[in-house]
Short mmCIF file of C-alpha atoms in Angstrom, two decimals:
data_model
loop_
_atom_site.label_atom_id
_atom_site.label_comp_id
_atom_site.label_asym_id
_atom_site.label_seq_id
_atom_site.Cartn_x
_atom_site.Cartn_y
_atom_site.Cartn_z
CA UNK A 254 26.84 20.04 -18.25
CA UNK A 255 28.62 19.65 -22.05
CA UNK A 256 28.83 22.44 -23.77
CA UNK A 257 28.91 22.12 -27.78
CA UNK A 258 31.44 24.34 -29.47
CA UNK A 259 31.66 25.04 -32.56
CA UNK A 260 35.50 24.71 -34.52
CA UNK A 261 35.33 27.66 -36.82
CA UNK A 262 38.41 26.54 -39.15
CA UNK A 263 37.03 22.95 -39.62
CA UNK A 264 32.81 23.93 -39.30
CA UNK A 265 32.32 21.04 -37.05
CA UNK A 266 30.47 20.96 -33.59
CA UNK A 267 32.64 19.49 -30.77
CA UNK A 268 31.10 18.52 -27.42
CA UNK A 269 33.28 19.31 -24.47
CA UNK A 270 33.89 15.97 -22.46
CA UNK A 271 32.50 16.11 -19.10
CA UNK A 272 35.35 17.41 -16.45
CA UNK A 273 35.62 15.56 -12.88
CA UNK A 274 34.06 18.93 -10.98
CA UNK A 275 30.91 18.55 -13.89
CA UNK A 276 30.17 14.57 -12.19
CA UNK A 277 31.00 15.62 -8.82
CA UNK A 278 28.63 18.45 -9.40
CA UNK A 279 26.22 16.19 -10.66
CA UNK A 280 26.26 13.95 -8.00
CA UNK A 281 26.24 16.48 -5.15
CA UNK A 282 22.93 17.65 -6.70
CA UNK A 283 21.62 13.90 -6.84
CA UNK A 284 22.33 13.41 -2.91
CA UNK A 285 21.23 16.45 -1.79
CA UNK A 286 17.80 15.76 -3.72
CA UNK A 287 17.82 12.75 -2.02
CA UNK A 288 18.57 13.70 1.06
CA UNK A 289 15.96 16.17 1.24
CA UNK A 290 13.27 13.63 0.24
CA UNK A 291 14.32 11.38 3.21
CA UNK A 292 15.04 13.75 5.92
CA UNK A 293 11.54 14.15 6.86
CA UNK A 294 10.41 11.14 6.92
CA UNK A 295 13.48 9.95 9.18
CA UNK A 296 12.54 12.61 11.26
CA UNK A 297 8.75 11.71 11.78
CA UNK A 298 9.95 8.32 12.20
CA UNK A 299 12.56 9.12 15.12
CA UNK A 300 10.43 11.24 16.88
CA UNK A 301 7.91 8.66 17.00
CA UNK A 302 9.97 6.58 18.46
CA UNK A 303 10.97 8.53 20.75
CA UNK A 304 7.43 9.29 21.98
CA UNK A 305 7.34 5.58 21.91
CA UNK A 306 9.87 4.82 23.85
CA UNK A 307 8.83 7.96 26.80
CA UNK A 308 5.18 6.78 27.50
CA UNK A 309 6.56 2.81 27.72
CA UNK A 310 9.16 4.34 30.40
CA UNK A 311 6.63 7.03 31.63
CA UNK A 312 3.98 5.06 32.33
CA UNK A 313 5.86 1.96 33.20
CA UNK A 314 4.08 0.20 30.37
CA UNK A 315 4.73 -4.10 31.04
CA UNK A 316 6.11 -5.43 28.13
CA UNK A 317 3.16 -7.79 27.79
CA UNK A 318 1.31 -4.54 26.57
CA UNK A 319 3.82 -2.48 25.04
CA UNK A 320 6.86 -3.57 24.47
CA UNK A 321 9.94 -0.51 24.18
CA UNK A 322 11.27 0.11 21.08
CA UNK A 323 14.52 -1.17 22.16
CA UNK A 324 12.68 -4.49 22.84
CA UNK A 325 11.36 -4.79 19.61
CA UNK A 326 15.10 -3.95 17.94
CA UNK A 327 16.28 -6.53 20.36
CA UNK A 328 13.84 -9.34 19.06
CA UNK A 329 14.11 -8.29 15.72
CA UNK A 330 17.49 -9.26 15.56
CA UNK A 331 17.01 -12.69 17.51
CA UNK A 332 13.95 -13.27 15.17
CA UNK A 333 15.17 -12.13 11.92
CA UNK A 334 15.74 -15.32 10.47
CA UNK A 335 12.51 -16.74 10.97
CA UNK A 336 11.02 -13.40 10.12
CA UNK A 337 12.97 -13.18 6.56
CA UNK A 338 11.36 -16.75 6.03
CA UNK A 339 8.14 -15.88 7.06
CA UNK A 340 7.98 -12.45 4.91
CA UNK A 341 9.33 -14.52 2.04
CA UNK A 342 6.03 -17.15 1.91
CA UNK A 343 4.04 -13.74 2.34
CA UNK A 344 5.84 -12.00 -0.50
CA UNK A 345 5.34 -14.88 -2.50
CA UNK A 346 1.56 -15.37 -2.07
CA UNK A 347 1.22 -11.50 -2.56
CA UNK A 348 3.59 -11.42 -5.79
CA UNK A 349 1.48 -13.80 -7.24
CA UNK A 350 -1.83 -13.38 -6.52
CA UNK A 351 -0.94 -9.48 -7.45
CA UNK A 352 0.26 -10.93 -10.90
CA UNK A 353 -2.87 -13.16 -11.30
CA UNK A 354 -4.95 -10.22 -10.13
CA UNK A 355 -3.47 -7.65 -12.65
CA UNK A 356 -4.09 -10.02 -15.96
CA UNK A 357 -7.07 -10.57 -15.07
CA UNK A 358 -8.41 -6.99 -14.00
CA UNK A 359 -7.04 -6.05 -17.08
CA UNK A 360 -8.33 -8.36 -18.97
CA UNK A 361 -11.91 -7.74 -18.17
CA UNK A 362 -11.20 -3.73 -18.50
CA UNK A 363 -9.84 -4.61 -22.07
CA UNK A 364 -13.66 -6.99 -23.00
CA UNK A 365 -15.49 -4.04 -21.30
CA UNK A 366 -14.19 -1.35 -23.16
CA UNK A 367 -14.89 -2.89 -26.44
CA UNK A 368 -18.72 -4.01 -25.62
CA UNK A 369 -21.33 -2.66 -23.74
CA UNK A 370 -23.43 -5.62 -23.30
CA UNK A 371 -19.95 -7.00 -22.10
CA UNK A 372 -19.29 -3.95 -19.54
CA UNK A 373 -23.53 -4.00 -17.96
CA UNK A 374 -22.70 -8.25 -17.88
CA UNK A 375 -18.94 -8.35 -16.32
CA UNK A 376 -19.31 -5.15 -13.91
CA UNK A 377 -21.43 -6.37 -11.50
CA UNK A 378 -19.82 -9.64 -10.30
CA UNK A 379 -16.32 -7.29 -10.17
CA UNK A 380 -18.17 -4.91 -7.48
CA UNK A 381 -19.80 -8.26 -5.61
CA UNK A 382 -16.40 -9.72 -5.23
CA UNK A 383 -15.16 -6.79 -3.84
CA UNK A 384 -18.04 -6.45 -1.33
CA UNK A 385 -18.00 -9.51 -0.16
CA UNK A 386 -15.81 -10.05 2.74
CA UNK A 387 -12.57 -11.81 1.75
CA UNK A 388 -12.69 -13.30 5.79
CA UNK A 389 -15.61 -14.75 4.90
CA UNK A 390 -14.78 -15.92 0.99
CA UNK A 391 -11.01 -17.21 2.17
CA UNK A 392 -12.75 -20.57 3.97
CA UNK A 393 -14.47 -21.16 1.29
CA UNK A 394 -11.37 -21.22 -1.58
CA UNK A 395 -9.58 -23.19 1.53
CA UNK A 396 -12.22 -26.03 1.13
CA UNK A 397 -12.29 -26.04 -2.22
CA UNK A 398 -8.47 -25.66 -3.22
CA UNK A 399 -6.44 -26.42 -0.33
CA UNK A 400 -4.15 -24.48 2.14
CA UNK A 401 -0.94 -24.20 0.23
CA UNK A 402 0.21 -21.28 -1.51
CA UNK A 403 -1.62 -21.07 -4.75
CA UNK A 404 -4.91 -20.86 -2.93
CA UNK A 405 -3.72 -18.39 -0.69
CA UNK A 406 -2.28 -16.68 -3.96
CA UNK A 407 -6.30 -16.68 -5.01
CA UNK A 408 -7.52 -14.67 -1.75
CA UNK A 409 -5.41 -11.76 -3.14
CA UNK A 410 -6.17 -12.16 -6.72
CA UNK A 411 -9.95 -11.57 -5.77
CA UNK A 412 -9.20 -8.21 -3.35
CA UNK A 413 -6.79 -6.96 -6.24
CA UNK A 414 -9.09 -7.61 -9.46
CA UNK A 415 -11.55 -4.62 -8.45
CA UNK A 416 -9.16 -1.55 -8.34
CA UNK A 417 -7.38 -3.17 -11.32
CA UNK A 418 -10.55 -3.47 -13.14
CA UNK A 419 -11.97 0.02 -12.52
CA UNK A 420 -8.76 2.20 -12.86
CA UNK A 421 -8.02 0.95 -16.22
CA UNK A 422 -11.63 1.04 -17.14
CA UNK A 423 -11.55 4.44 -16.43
CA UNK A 424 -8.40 4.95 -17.87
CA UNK A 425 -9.40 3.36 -21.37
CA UNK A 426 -12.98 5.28 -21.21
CA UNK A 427 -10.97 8.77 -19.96
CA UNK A 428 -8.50 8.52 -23.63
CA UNK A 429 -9.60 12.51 -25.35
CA UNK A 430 -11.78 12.59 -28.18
CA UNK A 431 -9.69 14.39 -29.94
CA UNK A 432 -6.87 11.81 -29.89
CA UNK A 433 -9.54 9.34 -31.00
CA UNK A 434 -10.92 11.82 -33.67
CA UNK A 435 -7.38 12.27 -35.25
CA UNK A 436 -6.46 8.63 -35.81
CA UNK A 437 -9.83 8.29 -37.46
CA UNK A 438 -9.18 10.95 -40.08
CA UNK A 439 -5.98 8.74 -40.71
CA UNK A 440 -8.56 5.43 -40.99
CA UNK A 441 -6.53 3.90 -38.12
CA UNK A 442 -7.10 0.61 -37.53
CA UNK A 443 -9.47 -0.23 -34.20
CA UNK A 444 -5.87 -2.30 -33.07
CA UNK A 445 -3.96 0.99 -33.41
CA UNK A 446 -5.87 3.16 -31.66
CA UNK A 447 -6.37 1.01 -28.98
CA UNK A 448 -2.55 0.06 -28.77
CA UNK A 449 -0.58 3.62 -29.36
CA UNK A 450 -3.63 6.20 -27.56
CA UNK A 451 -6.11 4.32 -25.49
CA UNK A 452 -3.69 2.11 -23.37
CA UNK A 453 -1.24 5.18 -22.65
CA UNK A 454 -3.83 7.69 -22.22
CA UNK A 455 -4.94 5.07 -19.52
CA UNK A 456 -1.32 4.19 -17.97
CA UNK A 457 -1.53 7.24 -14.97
CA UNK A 458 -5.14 5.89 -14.19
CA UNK A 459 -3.99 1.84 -14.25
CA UNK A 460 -0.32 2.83 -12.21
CA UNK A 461 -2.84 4.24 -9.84
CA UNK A 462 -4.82 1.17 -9.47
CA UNK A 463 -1.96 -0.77 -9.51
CA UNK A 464 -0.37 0.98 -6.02
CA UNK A 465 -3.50 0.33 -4.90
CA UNK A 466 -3.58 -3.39 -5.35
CA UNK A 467 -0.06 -3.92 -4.30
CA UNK A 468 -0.91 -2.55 -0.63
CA UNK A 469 -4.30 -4.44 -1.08
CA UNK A 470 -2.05 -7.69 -1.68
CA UNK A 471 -0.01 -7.77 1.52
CA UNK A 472 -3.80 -7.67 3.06
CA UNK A 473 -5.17 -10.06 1.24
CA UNK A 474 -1.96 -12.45 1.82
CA UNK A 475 -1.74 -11.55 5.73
CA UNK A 476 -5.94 -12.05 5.90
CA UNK A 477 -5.36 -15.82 4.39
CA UNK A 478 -2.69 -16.69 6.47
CA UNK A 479 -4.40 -16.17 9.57
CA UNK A 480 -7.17 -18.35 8.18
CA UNK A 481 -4.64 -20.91 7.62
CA UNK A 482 -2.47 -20.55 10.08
CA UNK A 483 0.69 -22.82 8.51
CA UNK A 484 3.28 -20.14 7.43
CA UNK A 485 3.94 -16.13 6.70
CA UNK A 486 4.08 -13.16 8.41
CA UNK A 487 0.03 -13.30 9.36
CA UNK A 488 0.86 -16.83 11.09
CA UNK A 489 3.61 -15.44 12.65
CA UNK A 490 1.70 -12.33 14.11
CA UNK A 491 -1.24 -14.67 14.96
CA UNK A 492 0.57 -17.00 16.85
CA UNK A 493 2.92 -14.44 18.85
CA UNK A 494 -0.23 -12.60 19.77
CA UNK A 495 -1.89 -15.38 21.05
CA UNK A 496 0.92 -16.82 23.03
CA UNK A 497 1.09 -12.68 24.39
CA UNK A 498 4.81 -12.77 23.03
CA UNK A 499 4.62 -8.97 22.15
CA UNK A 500 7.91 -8.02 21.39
CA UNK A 501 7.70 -10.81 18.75
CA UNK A 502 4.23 -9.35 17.05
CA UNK A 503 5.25 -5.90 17.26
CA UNK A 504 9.02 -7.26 15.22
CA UNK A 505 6.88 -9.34 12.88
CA UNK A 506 5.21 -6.56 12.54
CA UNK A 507 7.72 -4.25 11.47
CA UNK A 508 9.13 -6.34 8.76
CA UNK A 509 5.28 -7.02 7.50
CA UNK A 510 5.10 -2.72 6.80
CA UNK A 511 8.34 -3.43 5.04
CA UNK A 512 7.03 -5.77 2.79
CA UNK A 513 4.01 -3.59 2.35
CA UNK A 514 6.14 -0.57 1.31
CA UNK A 515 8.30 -2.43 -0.78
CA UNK A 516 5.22 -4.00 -3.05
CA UNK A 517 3.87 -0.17 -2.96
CA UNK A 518 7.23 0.92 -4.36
CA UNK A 519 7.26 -1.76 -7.12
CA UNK A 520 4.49 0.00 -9.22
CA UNK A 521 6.31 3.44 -8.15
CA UNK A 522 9.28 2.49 -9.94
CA UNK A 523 7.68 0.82 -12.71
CA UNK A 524 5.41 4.21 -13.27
CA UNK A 525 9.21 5.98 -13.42
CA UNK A 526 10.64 4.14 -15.56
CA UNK A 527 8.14 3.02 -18.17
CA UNK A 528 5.98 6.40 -17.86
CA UNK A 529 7.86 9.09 -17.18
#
């Protein structure tokens, strides 16, 4: 939008300030782009609730079952400031077993990378925490740690460590020869290399992992609060469920995807700004 000129008596470049139509040119462009990323999915999301809303009044669906969407709305904003508490405990015990689970994935990516007897020794208790069932490995860091929120914080750190591990593992192993080859001609240092080409040939491969994780930490922090039934967004959804308050599950609910999107986002951003 600024055009350079040049002043031919004086030899000197001047840039043109930006005029009001230039920014309000600018910023049409920026809402329209942004209106046109939203307007489908606001569409989807109306027209499922629409559908919703017709089979509940269609079928004459009891609210016990399915509640209406207007039901839910309704006990969303009775609930909301239980609900707000509630996702914050969840958010919390995602955030930081997310955190925990990130160092540490990385971490072992990082020792595997730089030995082999380190990668055939460290890879195969990564792959048998992720298959074992995190139901069934929750109890057990309940028993042994407590109930609060740093033990919770651990039933996420061990469902995010895998995808961690293995994206930036593949990342670090996925950096081009070539790259590698150059720095060598320059006798590079092992520190260099690995700081300014393997890590951000790996960053699209570890943002990857990372969106992963973040969805897999809502999970994981939903999954231990139903185990220990004392606080968050799982308890909530537990309890309402088994007291068949539907409308109160389907709101606690709602603001549980919101939390989920909103971690997802976080490594979105991050990617954007750091990245690209």
């Amino acid at each position: 939008m600024i055009d350079e000129q040049a002043d031919r008596r004086g030899g000197r470049r001047l840039e043109r300030v930006p005029s009001s139509r230039d920014v309000l040119e600018g910023s049409q462009t920026v809402v329209h782009g942004l209106v046109m990323r939203l307007l489908p999915p606001t569409i989807v999301f109306v027209l499922l609730l629409l559908a919703w809303h017709g089979a509940v009044v269609y079928y004459d669906v009891p609210t016990i079952v399915l509640p209406s969407p207007a039901e839910v709305g309704a006990t969303l904003a009775e609930t909301y400031p239980t609900l707000l508490g509630d996702a914050a405990v969840t958010a919390a015990t995602a955030g930081i077993g997310l955190v925990a689970g990130t160092v540490v994935g990385a971490g072992l990516a990082f020792a595997m990378i730089g030995s082999r007897r380190a990668a055939s020794t460290i890879l195969p208790y990564v792959v048998a925490l992720r298959i074992a069932p995190v139901i069934a490995i929750a109890p057990l860091l309940f028993l042994w740690f407590g109930r609060g929120v740093p033990a919770r914080a651990l039933v996420v750190t061990t469902l995010t460590v895998f995808p961690i591990t293995i994206a930036t593992l593949d990342g670090l192993r996925g950096t081009p020869e070539s790259y590698l080859e150059l720095l060598r001609t320059v006798d590079a240092s092992p520190t260099a290399v690995f700081v300014h080409v393997r890590i951000p040939a790996a960053a699209p491969s570890v943002f990857a992992g990372l969106k992963i994780a973040a969805t897999l930490s809502v999970i994981g922090a939903v999954v231990a609060e139903f185990v220990t039934l004392n606080a968050g967004l799982g308890y909530r959804v537990f309890e309402t469920a088994a007291y068949l308050r539907t409308a109160e599950t389907y709101a606690a609910l709602v603001v549980l995807s919101v939390v989920g999107i909103g971690f997802y986002l976080v490594p979105v951003a991050l990617e954007r700004a750091f990245w690209h």
